Coordinates of C-alpha atoms in Angstrom, one line a residue:
Chain A
X855 CA 81.0 157.2 305.2
X856 CA 80.5 157.7 301.4
X857 CA 77.5 156.8 299.3
X858 CA 76.1 157.0 296.0
X859 CA 72.3 157.8 296.2
X860 CA 71.8 160.8 294.7
X861 CA 71.5 164.3 297.0
X862 CA 68.1 165.2 295.3
X863 CA 65.5 164.2 293.0
X864 CA 65.4 165.3 289.3
X865 CA 62.6 167.2 288.6
X866 CA 59.9 166.6 285.7
X867 CA 61.7 168.6 282.3
X868 CA 58.9 171.7 281.0
X869 CA 58.2 172.8 277.5
X870 CA 59.1 175.9 278.6
X871 CA 62.9 174.6 279.0
X872 CA 62.8 173.0 275.7
X873 CA 62.8 176.5 273.9
X874 CA 65.0 178.4 276.1
X875 CA 68.1 179.1 274.8
X876 CA 70.5 176.5 274.8
X877 CA 73.3 176.1 278.0
X878 CA 76.0 176.5 276.2
X879 CA 75.0 179.9 275.0
X880 CA 74.0 181.0 278.3
X881 CA 70.5 179.5 278.7
X882 CA 69.6 176.5 281.6
X883 CA 71.0 173.3 281.0
X884 CA 68.3 170.6 280.9
X885 CA 69.8 168.3 283.1
X886 CA 71.1 170.9 285.8
X887 CA 74.9 170.5 287.4
X888 CA 74.9 168.7 290.2
X889 CA 71.9 166.4 289.2
X890 CA 74.0 165.0 286.5
X891 CA 75.4 162.0 288.3
X892 CA 73.9 158.0 287.2
X893 CA 74.3 155.2 289.2
X894 CA 75.9 152.1 288.4
X895 CA 75.2 149.2 289.3
X896 CA 72.7 149.4 291.6
X897 CA 73.8 148.1 294.7
X898 CA 70.8 146.6 297.3
X899 CA 70.5 145.5 301.4
X900 CA 70.2 141.7 298.9
X901 CA 73.6 142.2 297.1
X902 CA 74.9 143.3 300.9
X903 CA 73.3 140.0 302.6
X904 CA 74.4 137.8 299.8
X905 CA 77.8 138.7 299.3
X906 CA 77.3 138.1 303.7
X907 CA 76.2 134.7 303.3
X908 CA 78.6 133.7 300.7
X909 CA 82.0 134.3 303.5
X910 CA 80.1 131.2 305.3
X911 CA 80.3 129.0 301.7
X912 CA 82.7 126.9 300.3
X913 CA 84.8 129.9 297.7
X914 CA 84.7 127.3 295.1
X915 CA 81.2 126.5 295.1
X916 CA 80.0 129.7 295.1
X917 CA 81.8 130.8 291.8
X918 CA 80.6 126.9 290.7
X919 CA 77.0 128.2 291.4
X920 CA 77.1 131.5 290.2
X921 CA 77.9 129.9 286.8
X922 CA 75.0 127.3 285.9
X923 CA 72.7 130.0 287.6
X924 CA 74.3 132.5 284.6
X925 CA 74.6 129.2 282.6
X926 CA 71.3 128.2 282.6
X927 CA 70.3 131.8 281.8
X928 CA 72.1 132.0 278.6
X929 CA 70.8 128.4 277.4
X930 CA 74.4 127.9 277.1
X931 CA 75.6 123.9 276.9
X932 CA 79.0 124.5 279.0
X933 CA 80.6 127.6 280.7
X934 CA 83.4 128.2 282.3
X935 CA 83.8 131.0 285.2
X936 CA 86.5 133.8 284.1
X937 CA 88.6 136.3 286.6
X938 CA 87.3 139.0 283.4
X939 CA 86.6 139.1 279.8
X940 CA 89.5 139.1 278.0
X941 CA 89.8 135.8 279.7
X942 CA 86.8 134.5 279.1
X943 CA 87.4 135.4 275.2
X944 CA 90.9 134.0 275.2
X945 CA 89.1 130.6 276.4
X946 CA 86.5 130.6 273.8
X947 CA 89.3 131.2 271.6
X948 CA 91.4 127.8 272.3
X949 CA 88.5 125.9 273.2
X950 CA 86.9 126.7 269.8
X951 CA 90.0 124.4 268.7
X952 CA 92.1 128.4 267.8
X953 CA 96.4 127.6 267.6
X954 CA 99.8 129.4 268.0
X955 CA 99.8 131.4 264.2
X956 CA 96.4 130.7 263.6
X957 CA 94.1 133.7 261.9
X958 CA 91.7 135.0 263.3
X959 CA 89.0 137.4 261.9
X960 CA 87.5 140.3 264.1
X961 CA 85.7 143.5 263.4
X962 CA 88.2 146.7 263.4
X963 CA 85.3 148.3 265.5
X964 CA 85.1 147.3 269.0
X965 CA 87.0 147.2 272.4
X966 CA 90.3 146.2 271.9
X967 CA 89.8 143.4 274.1
X968 CA 88.2 141.3 271.9
X969 CA 92.3 141.7 269.4
X970 CA 94.2 141.5 272.4
X971 CA 92.6 138.5 273.4
X972 CA 93.0 136.7 270.1
X973 CA 96.8 137.5 270.8
X974 CA 96.8 135.9 274.6
X975 CA 96.1 133.1 271.9
X976 CA 99.2 133.1 270.7
X977 CA 97.0 133.9 266.9
X978 CA 97.1 137.2 264.7
X979 CA 93.4 138.8 264.9
X980 CA 92.4 140.3 261.2
X981 CA 90.4 142.6 261.0
X982 CA 87.0 143.7 259.1
X983 CA 85.3 146.5 258.2
X984 CA 81.7 147.4 259.9
X985 CA 78.4 146.8 258.5
X986 CA 77.1 150.6 257.9
X987 CA 74.0 149.9 259.4
X988 CA 74.4 147.6 262.2
X989 CA 77.5 148.4 263.1
X990 CA 78.7 145.0 263.6
X991 CA 81.2 143.1 262.1
X992 CA 79.9 143.2 257.9
X993 CA 80.1 139.5 256.9
X994 CA 80.6 140.3 253.3
X995 CA 83.7 142.4 254.1
X996 CA 84.4 138.6 256.4
X997 CA 84.3 136.6 254.0
X998 CA 87.1 138.6 251.9
X999 CA 89.8 138.1 254.5
X1000 CA 89.4 134.1 254.4
X1001 CA 92.6 132.6 254.1
X1002 CA 93.9 129.0 254.8
X1003 CA 95.0 130.2 257.9
X1004 CA 91.8 131.7 259.4
X1005 CA 90.9 129.2 261.9
X1006 CA 88.3 131.1 263.6
X1007 CA 85.2 134.3 263.3
X1008 CA 84.6 136.4 266.2
X1009 CA 82.0 139.0 265.9
X1010 CA 80.9 141.1 268.5
X1011 CA 77.4 142.1 269.2
X1012 CA 78.4 145.5 269.7
X1013 CA 77.0 147.4 272.4
X1014 CA 74.5 144.7 272.9
X1015 CA 73.1 144.1 269.6
X1016 CA 73.6 140.6 267.7
X1017 CA 75.8 141.1 264.9
X1018 CA 74.4 138.9 261.8
X1019 CA 74.9 135.6 262.9
X1020 CA 73.3 133.9 260.3
X1021 CA 75.2 135.3 257.6
X1022 CA 78.3 134.4 260.4
X1023 CA 77.7 131.0 260.6
X1024 CA 77.0 130.2 257.2
X1025 CA 80.6 131.7 256.3
X1026 CA 82.1 129.9 258.9
X1027 CA 80.2 126.7 257.5
X1028 CA 81.4 127.4 254.5
X1029 CA 85.4 127.5 254.6
X1030 CA 85.1 125.1 258.0
X1031 CA 85.8 127.5 261.3
X1032 CA 84.6 128.2 264.5
X1033 CA 82.3 130.9 265.2
X1034 CA 83.2 132.4 268.8
X1035 CA 81.1 135.4 269.9
X1036 CA 82.3 137.9 271.8
X1037 CA 79.2 138.4 273.2
X1038 CA 80.6 140.8 276.3
X1039 CA 78.4 144.5 275.6
X1040 CA 75.0 141.0 274.9
X1041 CA 73.8 140.2 278.5
X1042 CA 70.2 139.4 277.5
X1043 CA 70.4 140.7 274.3
X1044 CA 69.2 137.4 271.3
X1045 CA 68.6 136.4 268.3
X1046 CA 64.6 134.9 267.5
X1047 CA 64.8 133.9 271.1
X1048 CA 68.7 132.8 271.5
X1049 CA 70.5 134.9 273.8
X1050 CA 74.1 136.1 273.1
X1051 CA 76.4 133.6 274.3
X1052 CA 74.6 130.4 273.2
X1053 CA 74.4 130.9 269.6
X1054 CA 78.2 130.5 268.5
X1055 CA 80.9 127.4 269.0
X1056 CA 82.1 129.4 272.1
X1057 CA 81.6 132.5 273.6
X1058 CA 83.0 135.3 275.5
X1059 CA 81.7 137.3 278.2
X1060 CA 83.1 140.5 280.2
X1061 CA 80.9 140.6 283.0
X1062 CA 83.1 143.6 284.9
X1063 CA 81.4 145.8 287.4
X1064 CA 80.4 148.6 284.3
X1065 CA 78.6 146.0 282.0
X1066 CA 74.4 145.6 282.0
X1067 CA 75.3 142.8 283.9
X1068 CA 77.7 142.9 286.6
X1069 CA 79.7 141.4 289.2
X1070 CA 81.9 142.6 291.8
X1071 CA 84.2 143.8 290.5
X1072 CA 86.0 142.3 287.8
X1073 CA 84.9 139.1 285.8
X1074 CA 83.9 137.0 282.7
X1075 CA 82.8 134.3 281.8
X1076 CA 83.0 131.4 278.4
X1077 CA 80.7 129.4 276.8
X1078 CA 81.2 126.2 275.0
X1079 CA 78.5 124.0 272.4
X1080 CA 79.9 121.3 273.1
X1081 CA 82.2 119.4 276.2
X1082 CA 84.8 118.8 274.2
X1083 CA 85.2 122.6 273.7
X1084 CA 84.9 122.9 276.6
X1085 CA 87.1 120.5 278.1
X1086 CA 89.9 121.9 276.2
X1087 CA 89.8 125.0 277.7
X1088 CA 90.4 124.1 281.0
X1089 CA 93.3 121.6 279.8
X1090 CA 94.5 124.5 278.1
X1091 CA 94.9 127.0 281.0
X1092 CA 96.0 124.3 283.4
X1093 CA 98.9 122.9 281.0
X1094 CA 100.1 126.4 280.1
X1095 CA 100.1 127.3 284.0
X1096 CA 97.2 130.2 284.2
X1097 CA 94.9 131.3 286.6
X1098 CA 92.4 132.7 285.0
X1099 CA 89.9 131.7 288.3
X1100 CA 86.9 133.5 289.6
X1101 CA 87.2 135.2 292.9
X1102 CA 84.3 134.1 295.2
X1103 CA 83.7 137.6 295.6
X1104 CA 82.8 138.7 292.7
X1105 CA 80.8 136.0 292.2
X1106 CA 78.2 136.1 294.7
X1107 CA 77.5 139.3 293.9
X1108 CA 77.0 138.1 290.2
X1109 CA 74.4 135.8 291.4
X1110 CA 72.1 138.5 293.5
X1111 CA 72.3 140.7 290.8
X1112 CA 71.0 138.4 288.0
X1113 CA 67.9 137.8 289.8
X1114 CA 67.6 141.4 289.0
X1115 CA 68.9 141.6 285.7
X1116 CA 65.7 140.9 284.1
X1117 CA 64.5 144.1 285.6
X1118 CA 66.8 146.2 284.7
X1119 CA 66.7 145.0 281.2
X1120 CA 63.2 145.9 281.0
X1121 CA 63.4 149.4 282.7
X1122 CA 67.2 150.1 279.9
X1123 CA 64.6 148.7 276.7
X1124 CA 61.9 151.3 278.4
X1125 CA 64.9 153.7 278.1
X1126 CA 65.8 153.0 274.3
X1127 CA 62.4 153.3 273.2
X1128 CA 61.0 156.4 274.4
X1129 CA 64.7 157.9 273.7
X1130 CA 64.7 156.2 270.7
X1131 CA 61.2 157.7 269.3
X1132 CA 62.1 161.1 270.9
X1133 CA 65.0 161.2 267.9
X1134 CA 63.2 159.9 265.6
X1135 CA 61.4 163.0 265.9
X1136 CA 64.2 165.3 265.9
X1137 CA 65.0 164.7 261.9
X1138 CA 69.3 165.4 262.8
X1139 CA 69.4 162.0 265.0
X1140 CA 68.3 158.6 264.6
X1141 CA 67.9 155.8 267.2
X1142 CA 69.9 152.5 266.9
X1143 CA 68.6 150.4 264.5
X1144 CA 67.5 146.9 265.3
X1145 CA 67.0 144.1 263.1
X1146 CA 63.7 142.2 263.5
X1147 CA 64.4 139.2 265.7
X1148 CA 66.9 140.8 267.1
X1149 CA 66.5 142.2 271.0
X1150 CA 69.6 144.7 272.0
X1151 CA 70.5 144.7 275.3
X1152 CA 71.6 148.8 275.6
X1153 CA 74.9 148.2 276.9
X1154 CA 75.6 151.2 275.0
X1155 CA 73.8 153.7 272.8
X1156 CA 74.4 154.3 269.7
X1157 CA 73.0 157.8 268.3
X1158 CA 73.7 158.5 264.4
X1159 CA 74.2 162.3 263.1
X1160 CA 72.1 163.1 259.6
X1161 CA 72.9 166.8 258.8
X1162 CA 71.4 166.7 255.6
X1163 CA 67.7 166.6 257.6
X1164 CA 68.8 169.5 259.6
X1165 CA 70.2 171.1 256.8
X1166 CA 73.7 171.3 257.8
X1167 CA 74.9 168.7 255.0
X1168 CA 77.0 171.2 253.3
X1169 CA 79.1 171.1 256.5
X1170 CA 81.5 168.3 257.1
X1171 CA 79.8 165.4 259.2
X1172 CA 82.6 164.7 261.9
X1173 CA 82.3 168.9 262.3
X1174 CA 78.7 168.7 263.3
X1175 CA 79.2 165.9 265.8
X1176 CA 81.6 167.6 267.1
X1177 CA 79.8 171.3 267.5
X1178 CA 76.6 168.5 268.6
X1179 CA 79.2 167.2 271.6
X1180 CA 79.9 170.4 272.5
X1181 CA 76.0 171.4 273.1
X1182 CA 75.2 168.3 274.1
X1183 CA 77.7 167.4 276.9
X1184 CA 76.1 171.8 277.9
X1185 CA 73.4 170.4 278.3
X1186 CA 74.5 168.4 280.5
X1187 CA 73.9 165.1 278.4
X1188 CA 77.5 163.3 279.1
X1189 CA 77.6 161.5 275.3
X1190 CA 80.8 160.6 274.1
X1191 CA 82.8 159.3 271.2
X1192 CA 83.3 155.3 272.2
X1193 CA 86.4 154.7 270.1
X1194 CA 87.7 157.4 267.7
X1195 CA 90.0 155.2 265.3
X1196 CA 90.0 151.5 263.9
X1197 CA 91.4 148.7 266.4
X1198 CA 94.3 148.2 264.2
X1199 CA 95.6 151.7 264.5
X1200 CA 95.9 151.6 268.1
X1201 CA 99.5 150.8 269.4
X1202 CA 99.5 147.9 270.7
X1203 CA 99.1 146.8 266.9
X1204 CA 101.0 149.4 265.1
X1205 CA 104.2 148.4 267.1
X1206 CA 102.9 144.6 267.4
X1207 CA 105.7 143.7 270.0
X1208 CA 103.1 141.4 270.9
X1209 CA 104.6 138.4 274.7
X1210 CA 107.9 140.2 273.2
X1211 CA 110.3 140.2 270.2
X1212 CA 107.2 140.3 267.4
X1213 CA 105.2 137.2 269.2
X1214 CA 103.0 135.8 267.6
X1215 CA 102.7 138.6 264.7
X1216 CA 106.1 136.4 263.5
X1217 CA 104.5 133.4 263.3
X1218 CA 102.5 134.5 260.7
X1219 CA 103.5 137.8 259.0
X1220 CA 101.4 137.2 255.4
X1221 CA 98.3 137.6 258.3
X1222 CA 100.4 141.1 259.5
X1223 CA 99.0 144.6 258.1
X1224 CA 100.2 148.2 258.3
X1225 CA 96.3 149.6 258.9
X1226 CA 95.6 153.3 258.0
X1227 CA 92.5 154.7 259.4
X1228 CA 91.0 154.4 255.6
X1229 CA 91.6 150.4 255.3
X1230 CA 88.0 151.2 256.9
X1231 CA 85.9 153.5 255.8
X1232 CA 82.7 152.3 257.0
X1233 CA 84.3 152.2 261.0
X1234 CA 85.4 156.0 259.5
X1235 CA 81.8 157.0 258.4
X1236 CA 80.1 155.2 262.0
X1237 CA 83.2 157.2 263.8
X1238 CA 82.6 160.6 262.8
X1239 CA 79.2 160.5 262.2
X1240 CA 77.5 159.5 265.2
X1241 CA 77.7 159.9 269.3
X1242 CA 77.2 157.2 271.9
X1243 CA 75.5 157.1 276.0
X1244 CA 77.0 154.7 278.4
X1245 CA 76.5 154.9 281.7
X1246 CA 73.9 156.9 281.2
X1247 CA 71.5 154.7 279.8
X1248 CA 72.9 151.7 280.9
X1249 CA 72.4 152.3 284.0
X1250 CA 68.6 151.9 285.1
X1251 CA 68.1 155.7 285.1
X1252 CA 64.8 157.2 286.4
X1253 CA 62.0 158.3 283.9
X1254 CA 62.6 161.9 284.3
X1255 CA 66.7 161.6 283.4
X1256 CA 65.6 159.9 280.3
X1257 CA 62.4 162.6 279.0
X1258 CA 65.2 164.9 280.1
X1259 CA 67.4 163.6 277.4
X1260 CA 65.4 163.2 274.9
X1261 CA 64.4 167.3 276.1
X1262 CA 68.5 168.0 275.4
X1263 CA 68.5 166.4 271.7
X1264 CA 65.5 167.8 270.9
X1265 CA 67.1 171.4 272.0
X1266 CA 70.1 171.0 270.3
X1267 CA 68.5 170.0 266.8
X1268 CA 66.3 173.0 266.8
X1269 CA 69.0 175.0 266.7
X1270 CA 70.9 174.3 263.7
X1271 CA 72.1 178.1 263.1
X1272 CA 73.9 177.0 266.8
X1273 CA 75.9 174.2 264.6
X1274 CA 76.9 176.0 261.9
X1275 CA 78.3 178.9 264.0
X1276 CA 80.5 176.3 266.6
X1277 CA 81.4 174.4 262.9
X1278 CA 82.4 178.0 261.6
X1279 CA 83.9 179.1 264.8
X1280 CA 86.4 175.9 265.1
X1281 CA 88.3 173.8 263.2
X1282 CA 87.7 170.6 264.1
X1283 CA 89.9 167.5 263.2
X1284 CA 88.7 164.6 262.0
X1285 CA 88.2 161.5 265.0
X1286 CA 91.6 159.6 263.8
X1287 CA 93.2 162.5 263.5
X1288 CA 93.2 162.9 267.3
X1289 CA 95.1 160.8 269.6
X1290 CA 93.7 157.0 269.5
X1291 CA 91.2 156.5 272.5
X1292 CA 89.3 153.6 274.2
X1293 CA 86.2 155.4 275.7
Chain B
X200 CA 90.5 137.5 310.1
X201 CA 87.2 136.5 311.4
X202 CA 84.1 136.2 309.7
X203 CA 83.1 139.9 311.2
X204 CA 85.8 141.8 309.8
X205 CA 84.9 139.8 306.3
X206 CA 81.3 141.2 306.0
X207 CA 82.2 144.4 308.1
X208 CA 84.7 145.4 304.7
X209 CA 82.6 144.4 302.2
X210 CA 79.5 146.0 304.0
X211 CA 81.7 149.2 303.6
X212 CA 82.8 149.2 300.0
X213 CA 79.5 147.8 299.0
X214 CA 77.8 151.1 300.5
X215 CA 80.3 153.2 299.1
X216 CA 79.6 152.1 295.5
X217 CA 82.5 152.1 294.2
X218 CA 83.5 147.9 293.0
X219 CA 85.1 148.8 289.7
X220 CA 88.5 148.5 289.6
X221 CA 88.8 151.1 286.9
X222 CA 86.4 153.5 288.7
X223 CA 88.4 157.3 289.7
X224 CA 87.3 157.5 293.2
X225 CA 88.2 154.0 294.1
X226 CA 90.0 153.7 297.8
X227 CA 90.2 150.3 297.8
X228 CA 93.1 149.4 295.4
X229 CA 95.6 152.3 296.4
X230 CA 95.2 151.1 299.9
X231 CA 96.7 147.2 299.5
X232 CA 99.0 149.2 298.1
X233 CA 99.9 151.6 300.3
X234 CA 100.0 148.0 302.4
X235 CA 102.4 146.2 300.9
X236 CA 104.6 148.8 299.6
X237 CA 105.2 149.3 303.4
X238 CA 105.3 146.0 304.3
X239 CA 107.8 145.2 301.6
X240 CA 109.8 148.5 301.7
X241 CA 109.6 148.5 297.8
X242 CA 108.0 152.0 296.0
X243 CA 106.1 150.6 293.6
X244 CA 103.0 147.8 293.6
X245 CA 101.6 146.3 291.0
X246 CA 98.1 144.4 291.9
X247 CA 96.6 141.9 290.0
X248 CA 94.0 138.8 290.3
X249 CA 96.2 135.8 290.3
X250 CA 99.8 134.5 291.4
X251 CA 100.4 133.1 287.6
X252 CA 100.0 137.5 286.9
X253 CA 101.8 138.9 289.1
X254 CA 105.3 136.6 287.4
X255 CA 104.0 137.7 283.9
X256 CA 103.6 141.0 285.4
X257 CA 107.5 140.9 287.1
X258 CA 108.6 139.5 283.5
X259 CA 107.6 142.1 281.9
X260 CA 108.7 144.6 284.3
X261 CA 111.9 143.3 283.9
X262 CA 111.9 143.5 280.1
X263 CA 112.0 139.9 280.1
X264 CA 109.4 138.5 277.7
X265 CA 109.1 135.9 274.4
X266 CA 112.2 134.6 272.7
X267 CA 114.8 135.2 276.1
X268 CA 115.9 133.5 279.0
X269 CA 115.7 133.6 282.3
X270 CA 116.5 131.9 285.6
X271 CA 113.8 129.4 286.8
X272 CA 115.9 127.3 289.9
X273 CA 113.1 126.3 292.5
X274 CA 110.3 127.2 290.5
X275 CA 107.5 124.4 291.0
X276 CA 105.4 123.1 287.4
X277 CA 102.8 125.0 287.2
X278 CA 105.5 128.4 287.4
X279 CA 107.9 127.0 284.6
X280 CA 104.6 125.4 282.5
X281 CA 103.4 129.7 282.7
X282 CA 106.9 130.6 281.7
X283 CA 107.0 128.3 278.3
X284 CA 104.2 129.7 277.5
X285 CA 104.9 133.3 277.7
X286 CA 107.9 132.0 275.3
X287 CA 110.5 132.7 278.1
X288 CA 113.2 129.2 278.4
X289 CA 113.9 128.7 282.8
X290 CA 117.4 127.7 283.4
X291 CA 117.5 125.4 285.9
X292 CA 120.7 126.7 287.7
X293 CA 120.0 130.2 288.0
X294 CA 117.6 131.5 290.3
X295 CA 114.3 133.8 289.2
X296 CA 115.1 137.3 288.8
X297 CA 112.1 137.8 291.8
X298 CA 111.5 136.2 294.6
X299 CA 108.2 134.0 294.7
X300 CA 106.2 135.1 298.1
X301 CA 103.3 135.3 299.7
X302 CA 100.9 136.9 302.0
X303 CA 102.9 135.1 305.4
X304 CA 106.3 136.0 304.4
X305 CA 108.1 138.3 306.0
X306 CA 108.1 141.2 302.9
X307 CA 110.7 143.4 304.7
X308 CA 113.6 140.6 305.4
X309 CA 113.8 139.6 301.3
X310 CA 116.6 141.0 299.0
X311 CA 115.1 140.5 295.6
X312 CA 115.0 144.0 293.4
X313 CA 111.7 142.0 292.4
X314 CA 108.8 140.6 294.9
X315 CA 105.8 138.4 293.5
X316 CA 103.6 138.3 296.7
X317 CA 100.5 135.5 296.3
X318 CA 97.5 136.8 298.2
X319 CA 95.4 134.1 297.2
X320 CA 96.2 132.3 300.8
X321 CA 93.6 134.9 302.6
X322 CA 91.3 133.2 301.1
X323 CA 89.3 136.5 299.0
X324 CA 90.1 134.2 295.5
X325 CA 93.0 135.1 293.4
X326 CA 95.0 138.2 294.5
X327 CA 99.0 139.0 293.6
X328 CA 100.8 141.7 293.8
X329 CA 104.6 142.6 292.2
X330 CA 106.7 144.7 294.0
X331 CA 109.8 147.0 293.0
X332 CA 111.4 150.3 293.5
X333 CA 112.2 151.0 290.3
X334 CA 109.8 152.8 288.3
X335 CA 110.2 151.5 284.9
X336 CA 109.5 147.9 285.6
X337 CA 106.2 149.3 287.1
X338 CA 105.3 151.2 284.7
X339 CA 105.4 148.4 281.7
X340 CA 104.5 145.8 284.8
X341 CA 101.4 147.9 284.9
X342 CA 101.4 148.5 280.6
X343 CA 100.2 144.8 280.9
X344 CA 97.0 145.1 283.1
X345 CA 95.0 147.8 281.8
X346 CA 94.6 148.5 277.9
X347 CA 95.9 150.7 275.1
X348 CA 98.4 153.2 276.5
X349 CA 97.0 154.5 279.6
X350 CA 96.8 154.2 283.6
X351 CA 94.2 152.5 285.5
X352 CA 91.9 155.4 286.1
X353 CA 92.1 156.8 283.2
X354 CA 91.2 154.2 280.4
X355 CA 88.2 155.1 278.8
X356 CA 88.9 159.0 278.8
X357 CA 92.7 160.0 278.3
X358 CA 94.4 160.0 275.0
X359 CA 97.4 157.6 274.6
X360 CA 100.0 159.3 276.6
X361 CA 103.8 157.3 277.2
X362 CA 103.8 155.6 274.2
X363 CA 107.5 155.0 275.1
X364 CA 106.3 152.5 276.9
X365 CA 104.8 150.9 274.1
X366 CA 101.9 148.1 275.1
X367 CA 102.4 144.5 273.6
X368 CA 99.8 141.9 274.6
X369 CA 97.9 143.1 277.5
X370 CA 95.4 141.4 279.4
X371 CA 92.2 142.6 282.3
X372 CA 94.8 141.3 285.4
X373 CA 93.2 144.2 287.0
X374 CA 92.3 143.1 290.6
X375 CA 88.3 144.1 291.9
X376 CA 88.1 146.4 294.4
X377 CA 86.2 144.1 296.4
X378 CA 89.0 141.4 297.3
X379 CA 91.7 144.6 297.8
X380 CA 89.9 145.6 300.7
X381 CA 89.5 142.5 302.3
X382 CA 93.1 141.5 301.6
X383 CA 94.2 144.7 303.2
X384 CA 92.1 144.6 306.1
X385 CA 93.4 140.8 306.0
X386 CA 97.1 141.5 306.5
X387 CA 96.8 144.2 308.9
X388 CA 94.5 141.9 311.2
X389 CA 97.7 139.7 310.8
X390 CA 100.3 142.1 311.1
X391 CA 98.7 143.5 314.1
X392 CA 98.2 139.5 315.8

């Protein structure tokens, strides 16, 4: 039997480790090899028991029961459980009234499924740059892209931080657009007490097993503000013979996990705060910015580098990031880029084959652009100057581990000389000069 | 399959901790793929999360997309509606390019070059597969259910590769390992009985 239980506990860190030689230069790693694995999702005996109970229930009732329970948690008016997050975004878009050939404004920085869901709705994704502080869709950039064919705007609550929903709502209202949330990173995230998924006219949300709120495999859920929008989505799927139904197995697992979501959210918030405080003290690193009234879900934790604060302002920021990345990984902190080029520069949007023969892009050629990364300078700057923790902090990791992460960042920040040496030795390419990566 | 078998397989997979389709260490999806390729005699299996997804995978695998025509004889209203949504014209006088089957059919006794097998009737939620001997068709179908130019195990980390199989629209049609594990055991038990 393979089990995901850890083989050994992680020791508490000590001061000596912080001042020891960098692991990349022969020292001991802050997070020792063999103790780096984080467990996600956490599966308990209750999850097993609840799944077994569900085998005795009507499958449709299991799915409906889960959807109602989570809808109530989110505070949305209507819900439609789906087989995936992409399916939920597709359903949300058509429920919000998006028609073939319509334009939908999305951020250039997101997971690619945001834009592919627009294509699934036979509509055209139009890419806007992001805000330089929150890394969510920039409402001002979106405003400049509104045309007569624009039907919806779909911000992403990137990494779990709600987008500027007040400005986006205002923009949507002024131009008669639907406001559709991509809440796939933002389980339990909120703005002024309203949980992501309940804010827009409609929303889609991934519930795959790698998200803060995991189902038993793949799944998603669409939310709607009105009965009409919900009915439109349901009718659309039936009319076109599209089966996006959620498995009862995924749903039963999710219903069980939902009971513990607030607990995991609290652990994640504690860990994010603890790490954030430590990062602030390094000078080189800044934690994610969280605007007043916003609750960040920390599905991912994006750390910004400030080379000038460490006396490295004369070096290219992307090179500093690459060097820091190497040093952190050697210390046992699996930081990553999570994307290295704007979404419109990925193959599906450079080739635009769509459903075949260029559909739906051929429906509205005026909306189609041959983008280069430089079209999105804020996104590029962000990609060049940030690193991300994903599952390593999404998981409700133990106190010892988050302390060690903090120490690893502190240890690396104390060694600008090592960072400078690496930059001098290596010819690091800019992120977007490498082959496009999703993660 | 009786309740004890279902409980056992669910408990086994949950205990392994691997419930994600894109997990490198997942063994359930490859296991179901092997069961289906053995049962059908086909070399490749593309697992997906519904019957409509399997039809989409088959058409994409066979290079049939928006603006194309294909056979539609014998297809039911949902399948015809789905083809229309894909922008594929169905000719009533020509058989479809795939055999539309269910788990209850004898997969070894089918002559078609492409098989769409609906596994939903096994009782674990929507599930299906596209089976073929054609490696290219399989690669195109797989690319439909993932994002970018990656395979199922390396979506997050691998650089784009195999750009000759240009990804167009892509859906998350991925099947869950828990569903695959149950389906596999049910197929095995069914074959034994």
